[in-house]
Short mmCIF file of C-alpha atoms in Angstrom, two decimals:
data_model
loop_
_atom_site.label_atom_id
_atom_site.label_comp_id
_atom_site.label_asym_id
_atom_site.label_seq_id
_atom_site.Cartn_x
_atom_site.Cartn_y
_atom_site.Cartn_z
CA UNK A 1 0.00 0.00 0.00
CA UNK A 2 1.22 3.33 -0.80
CA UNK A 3 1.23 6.56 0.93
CA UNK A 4 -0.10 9.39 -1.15
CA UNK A 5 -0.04 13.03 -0.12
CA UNK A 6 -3.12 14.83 0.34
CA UNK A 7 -1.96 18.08 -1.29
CA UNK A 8 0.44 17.64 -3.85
CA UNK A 9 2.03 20.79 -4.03
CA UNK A 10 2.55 23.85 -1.93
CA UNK A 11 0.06 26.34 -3.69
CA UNK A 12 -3.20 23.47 -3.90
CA UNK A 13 -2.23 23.56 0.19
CA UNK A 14 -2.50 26.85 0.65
CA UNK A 15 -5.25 27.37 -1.37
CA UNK A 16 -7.22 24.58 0.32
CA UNK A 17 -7.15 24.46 3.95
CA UNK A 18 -9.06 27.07 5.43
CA UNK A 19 -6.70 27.80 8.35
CA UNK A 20 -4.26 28.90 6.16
CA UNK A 21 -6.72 31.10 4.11
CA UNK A 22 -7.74 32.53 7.56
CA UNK A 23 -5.02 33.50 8.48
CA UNK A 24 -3.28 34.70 5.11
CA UNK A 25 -6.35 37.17 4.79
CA UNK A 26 -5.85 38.78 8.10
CA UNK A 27 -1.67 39.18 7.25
CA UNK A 28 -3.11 40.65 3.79
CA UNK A 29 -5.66 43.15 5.13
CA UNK A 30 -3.93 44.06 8.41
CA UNK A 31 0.06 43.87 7.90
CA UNK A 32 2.02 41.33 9.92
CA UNK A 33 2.10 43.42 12.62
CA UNK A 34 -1.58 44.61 12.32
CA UNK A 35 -2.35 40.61 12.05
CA UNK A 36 -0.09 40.00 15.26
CA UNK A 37 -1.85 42.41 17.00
CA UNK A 38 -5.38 41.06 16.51
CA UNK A 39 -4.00 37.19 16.98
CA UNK A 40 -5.27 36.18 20.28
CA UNK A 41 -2.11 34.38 21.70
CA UNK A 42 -4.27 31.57 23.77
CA UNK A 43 -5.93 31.04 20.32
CA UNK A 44 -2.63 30.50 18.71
CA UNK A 45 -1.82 27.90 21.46
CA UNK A 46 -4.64 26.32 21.48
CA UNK A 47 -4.60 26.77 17.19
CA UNK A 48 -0.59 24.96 17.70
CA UNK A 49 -1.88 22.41 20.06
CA UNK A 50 -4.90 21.11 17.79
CA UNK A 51 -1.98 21.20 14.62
CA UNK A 52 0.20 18.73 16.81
CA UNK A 53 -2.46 16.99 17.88
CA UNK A 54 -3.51 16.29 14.18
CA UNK A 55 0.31 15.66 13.09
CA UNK A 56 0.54 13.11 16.05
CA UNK A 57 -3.20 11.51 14.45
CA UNK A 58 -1.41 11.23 10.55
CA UNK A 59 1.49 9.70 11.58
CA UNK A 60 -0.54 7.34 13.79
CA UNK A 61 -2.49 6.92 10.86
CA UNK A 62 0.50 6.37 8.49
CA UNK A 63 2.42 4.15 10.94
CA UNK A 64 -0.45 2.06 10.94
CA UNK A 65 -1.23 1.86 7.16
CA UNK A 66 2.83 1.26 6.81
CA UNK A 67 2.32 -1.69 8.99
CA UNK A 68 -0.44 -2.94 7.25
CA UNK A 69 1.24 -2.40 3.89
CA UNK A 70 3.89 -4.50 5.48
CA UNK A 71 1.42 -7.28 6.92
CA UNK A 72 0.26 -7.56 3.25
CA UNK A 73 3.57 -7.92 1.54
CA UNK A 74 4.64 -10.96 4.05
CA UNK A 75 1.00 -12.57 3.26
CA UNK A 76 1.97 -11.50 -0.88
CA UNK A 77 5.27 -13.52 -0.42
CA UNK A 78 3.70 -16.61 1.48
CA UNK A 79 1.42 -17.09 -1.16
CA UNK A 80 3.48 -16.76 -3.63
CA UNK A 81 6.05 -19.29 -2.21
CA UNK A 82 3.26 -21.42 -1.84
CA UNK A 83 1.80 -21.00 -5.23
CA UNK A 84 5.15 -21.65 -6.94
CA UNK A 85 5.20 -24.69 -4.49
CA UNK A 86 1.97 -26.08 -6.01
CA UNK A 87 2.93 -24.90 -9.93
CA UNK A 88 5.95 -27.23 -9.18
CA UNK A 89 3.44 -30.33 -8.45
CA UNK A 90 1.53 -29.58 -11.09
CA UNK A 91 4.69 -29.90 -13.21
CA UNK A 92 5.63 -32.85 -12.35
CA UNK A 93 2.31 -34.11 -12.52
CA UNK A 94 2.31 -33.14 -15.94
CA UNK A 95 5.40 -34.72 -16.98
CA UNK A 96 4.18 -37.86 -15.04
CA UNK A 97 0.52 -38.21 -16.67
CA UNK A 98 2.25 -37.37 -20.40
CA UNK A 99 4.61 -40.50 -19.67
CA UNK A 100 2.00 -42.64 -18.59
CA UNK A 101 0.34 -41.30 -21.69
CA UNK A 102 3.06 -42.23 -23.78
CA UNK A 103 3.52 -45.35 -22.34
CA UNK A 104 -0.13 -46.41 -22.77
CA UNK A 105 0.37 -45.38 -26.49
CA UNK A 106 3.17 -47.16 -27.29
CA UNK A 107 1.69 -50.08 -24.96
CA UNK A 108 -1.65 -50.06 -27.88
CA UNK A 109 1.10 -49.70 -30.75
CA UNK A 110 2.41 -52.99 -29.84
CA UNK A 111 -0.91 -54.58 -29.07
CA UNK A 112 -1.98 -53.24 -32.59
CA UNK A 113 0.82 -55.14 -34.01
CA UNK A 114 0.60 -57.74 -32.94
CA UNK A 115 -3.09 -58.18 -33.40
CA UNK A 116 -2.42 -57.56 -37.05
CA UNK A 117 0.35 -59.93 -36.58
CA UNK A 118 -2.09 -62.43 -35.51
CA UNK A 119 -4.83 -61.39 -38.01
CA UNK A 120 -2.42 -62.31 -40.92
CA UNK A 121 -1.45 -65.61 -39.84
CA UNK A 122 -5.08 -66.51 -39.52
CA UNK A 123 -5.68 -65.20 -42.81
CA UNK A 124 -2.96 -67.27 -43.99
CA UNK A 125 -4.48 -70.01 -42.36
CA UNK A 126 -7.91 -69.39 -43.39
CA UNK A 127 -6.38 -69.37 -47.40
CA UNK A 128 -4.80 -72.97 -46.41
CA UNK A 129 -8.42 -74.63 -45.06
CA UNK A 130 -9.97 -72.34 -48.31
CA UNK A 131 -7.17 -74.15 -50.81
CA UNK A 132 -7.73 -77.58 -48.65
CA UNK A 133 -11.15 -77.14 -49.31
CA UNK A 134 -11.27 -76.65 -53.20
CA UNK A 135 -9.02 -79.64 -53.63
CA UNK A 136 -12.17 -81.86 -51.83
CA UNK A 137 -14.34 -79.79 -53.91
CA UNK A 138 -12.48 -80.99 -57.39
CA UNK A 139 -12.22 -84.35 -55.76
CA UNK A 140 -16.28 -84.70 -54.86
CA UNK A 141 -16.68 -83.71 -58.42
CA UNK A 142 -14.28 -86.41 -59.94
CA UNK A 143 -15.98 -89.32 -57.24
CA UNK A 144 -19.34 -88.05 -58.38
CA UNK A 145 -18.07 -88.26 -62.51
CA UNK A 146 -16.84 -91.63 -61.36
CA UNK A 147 -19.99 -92.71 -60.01
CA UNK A 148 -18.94 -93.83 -56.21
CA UNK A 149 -21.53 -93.90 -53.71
CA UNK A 150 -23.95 -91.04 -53.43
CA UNK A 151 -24.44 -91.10 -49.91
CA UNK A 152 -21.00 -90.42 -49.12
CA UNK A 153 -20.54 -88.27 -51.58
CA UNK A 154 -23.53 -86.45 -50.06
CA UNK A 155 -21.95 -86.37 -46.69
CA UNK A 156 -18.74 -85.52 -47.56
CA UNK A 157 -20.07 -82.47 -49.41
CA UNK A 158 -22.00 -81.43 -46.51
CA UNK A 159 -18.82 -81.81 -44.59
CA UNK A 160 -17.27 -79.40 -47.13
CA UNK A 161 -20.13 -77.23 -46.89
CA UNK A 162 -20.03 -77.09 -42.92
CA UNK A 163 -15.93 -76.08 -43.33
CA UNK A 164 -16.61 -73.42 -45.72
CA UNK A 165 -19.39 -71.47 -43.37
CA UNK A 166 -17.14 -71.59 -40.57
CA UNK A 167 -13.80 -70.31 -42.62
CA UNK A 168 -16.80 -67.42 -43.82
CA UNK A 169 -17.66 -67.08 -40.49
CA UNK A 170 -14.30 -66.67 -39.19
CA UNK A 171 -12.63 -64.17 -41.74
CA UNK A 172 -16.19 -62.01 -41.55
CA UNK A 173 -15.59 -61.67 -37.44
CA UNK A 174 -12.14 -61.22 -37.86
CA UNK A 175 -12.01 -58.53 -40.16
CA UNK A 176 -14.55 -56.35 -38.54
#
């Protein structure tokens, strides 16, 4: 908190207080020694007593604003010790959820691959049981141009049938 004067300069003072104009006016009009001569002394005492008395009340006044202003600056620097206390956790906070952040992506980058890993060797393995299964397809057809018995033929086609769905089943689910 800052002290500020209440009259700036000189001439605003004596201009503005009133016991200054008083007295001014009756140097002015009378002379100084016309004006001492109409001055009642006890007035002047009494006059320098109430001045001292208000000097004594401003610096009371001051010396307790200064201590205030003081008060204040001790309670500005605890907070501020305490606020760059806090900034520094939040720092390291920061630094400590962006690793765990990091880590948890490159964590997914390796599940990723290796899911697509996996997905391509049971694609690969899906294209072996599809190959496997147009060989017995070719084969049913030659046993059936041959004439062997129907009702295994039938079976064994329904077989083939059964192993196709499921290879259709399993690349649809796995690709989604």
């Amino acid at each position: 908190m800052r002290a500020i004067d209440k009259h700036p300069s000189l001439a605003e003072h004596l201009f503005s207080d009133n016991k200054v104009r008083k007295y001014g006016m009756m140097i002015f009009q009378h002379g100084v020694k016309g004006a001492a001569k109409k001055v009642n002394p006890a007035a002047l005492y009494v006059d320098a007593a109430l001045s001292v008395i208000e000097a004594v009340n401003s610096y009371l006044k001051y010396a307790k604003e200064c201590e205030k202003t003081k008060q204040i600056l001790s309670e500005n620097r605890r907070i501020k010790s305490e606020l760059d206390g806090q900034l520094k956790i939040l720092k390291l906070r920061q630094d400590t959820i962006l690793k765990e952040g990091e880590a948890r992506i490159e964590e997914l980058n390796q599940q990723v691959q290796l899911n697509e890993l996996q997905r391509s060797n049971m694609l690969i393995e899906v294209k072996k049981h599809i190959q496997i299964a147009k060989i017995m397809q070719k084969k049913l057809k030659e046993e059936r141009e041959s004439g062997i018995n129907f009702k295994q033929l039938q079976e064994a086609q329904q077989a083939l049938d059964h192993l196709l769905r499921a290879s259709l089943m399993f690349i649809t689910n796995n690709i989604e």
